[in-house]
Amino acid sequence: MIRLTLPLLALGLASCASAQTSLESTPVAAEQSFRDRLPSEEIVYFVLPDRFENGDTSNDLGDFTGGKLETGFDPSHKGFFHGGDLKGLTQRLDYLENLGVTAIWFAPIFQNKPVQGPEGDESAGYHGYWVTDFTRPDGHFGTREEFKTFVDAAHARGMKVYMDIITNHTADVIRYAEGDETGYAYRSLGDYPYSTRGPVTGEAINPGFMGHEDRRDANFARLRNPDYAYSPVVPEAERDVKVPAWLNDPIYYHNRGDTTFTGESSRFGDFVGLDDLFTEHPRVLEGMVDIYADWIRSTGIDGFRIDTARHVNPEFWQTFVPAMLEAARESGIPNFHIFGEVYRDDHDNGYIAQYTRRDGFPAVLDFAFQQGIREVVSQNKGTYILNELFDGDVLYEGGEEAALAMPTFLGNHDMGRFTTMLRWDNPDISNGEMLARTKLAHAMLLTLRGSPVIYYGAEQGFVGDGNDQAAREDMFPSRTDSYNDNVLIGTDATTADSNFDESHPLFRLIAEFSQMRRAHPALLRGKQVIRHYGQEPGIFAVSRFDPDDGQEYLAVFNTSGEAQQANVTLGYDARSFEQLAGACPAGVTAPGSAAFSLPAFGWAVCRVAETAE
């Protein structure tokens, strides 16, 4: 017997350069409260507020007066504040809604030290990671009331808000008396124990302290002298700059010098000079729980991305994460999303998965996905890479189901844009091929398992010169020469223009795939099964299954620069397809096999419309 699966009521056909989509009239998530959506159901937009839109020029100098070294404001310099703010974000919510965004994650908004760095090489805290006051927004971005206005406005549209938070460090305020002569080199636990001033031959200090592994209050009460490795010095002008006030006491910092990002220094060293918090200390843990639980309770936000997660001891997270989830539950936020940043450029996800098992993170940023997509779409490696990637989903705490909530992405503010990597990997690539490969990468991002994250500007074809500051262009008209000479893709515009063009081919593609994704539960939270891969560039295919009725979908991609054909396996009961995007065959070739023919860098998303019983 043949069973016909009736297609859902369609809006019609929405088309872009190489996609044709058939969509439901009402996205499934729109029928329920935004609070009820699972993390895997979100389409996230990651943005640096300073670089998005300037809604209020009166706060461009923040709370400071003077020149750029006092205020941090210089829109001509890529390393200083440019003027974007919370009002600007609020004013552009229509744009984000039209893109299909359901959750907004923004870089930290807390009050920062405006300028840091050696003379002649200063830069500003526009990015938000040099916090002095954890209890309010930076004056360059606006007030706490304006932040609440933004959250409420986003929620009114059914959009969630994720804050980017830091517990590992504060701004660089503490100096070391011996620092200049040593270059702030890291001093180890073995060579500089807590029990002596300076080296092991030094004066005995902190009698009775049994080390940081004993995290009882009574033990840490015996740690009174922070001079065990270096002698910390706080400049008089900054003695009370940190809020809450307890953060101004050097006893709550490791004070061991700069991390080398290896060995024990990865957890105990200063991150590029930033003051490294003593997160093993119960007072630090208690203080951070209080700070961030208050943000949840007072603003109703929906999640945290946690910066530098791997540089903090696991025991901290084992208490902090449950405390945040409990504060959210008490505030009526049942699906509060917490994901940690564990930077690793490897498509093997075993390393990042350990942070979900040992440390207790519900999710981690999926750097393995990012690397896997780069390898197959940009570096011309075989599609077996993606099979290896997804095979590793069983390593996460909660296994393949937990992997559905991992935030997937193509590029970001630290590693750079996907388009930049395309140029690094393919120096002679044309703009046309860059656009085609970038479209394919976004089609994969928005169809495969995980919670997709769009890095701001990707939808406008931004192509940076590199990573870090070189990947943080302005969406509003830029005055930064090193941004304005970039050649964007899919447009004749430059970053000197306002770039909120909803007709841009990448904007249209992302919007259409976002709408398709939200219309079909299989693409939001359905089980994923690998169906086809190879040792060379070419066809990669997965099935996604509706979590309610088991209906099968096929997503097929061609990572090759040439047209490809393949017989793709699928359920033996499948007979015919409904086309959602790209070109789907009318039906199967034989039970268990369907023939796909895709153009270079093409794709097809198909729903099984007819099955045999």
Tab-separated table of C-alpha atoms in Angstrom, residues 570-577 585-595 610:
chain	number	residue	atom	x	y	z
A	570	LEU	CA	17.160	6.519	2.603
A	571	GLY	CA	14.277	4.714	4.283
A	572	TYR	CA	12.991	1.760	2.227
A	573	ASP	CA	9.396	2.913	2.592
A	574	ALA	CA	10.030	6.249	0.806
A	575	ARG	CA	8.456	6.617	-2.648
A	576	SER	CA	8.220	10.295	-3.665
A	577	PHE	CA	9.467	13.721	-2.543
A	585	PRO	CA	13.987	13.945	-7.776
A	586	ALA	CA	10.312	13.137	-8.264
A	587	GLY	CA	10.719	9.824	-6.492
A	588	VAL	CA	13.068	7.051	-5.503
A	589	THR	CA	14.927	4.976	-8.084
A	590	ALA	CA	14.318	1.832	-6.050
A	591	PRO	CA	13.276	1.179	-2.475
A	592	GLY	CA	16.097	2.523	-0.336
A	593	SER	CA	17.786	4.648	-3.033
A	594	ALA	CA	17.220	8.011	-4.697
A	595	ALA	CA	19.295	9.554	-7.491
A	610	GLU	CA	4.737	9.337	-0.151
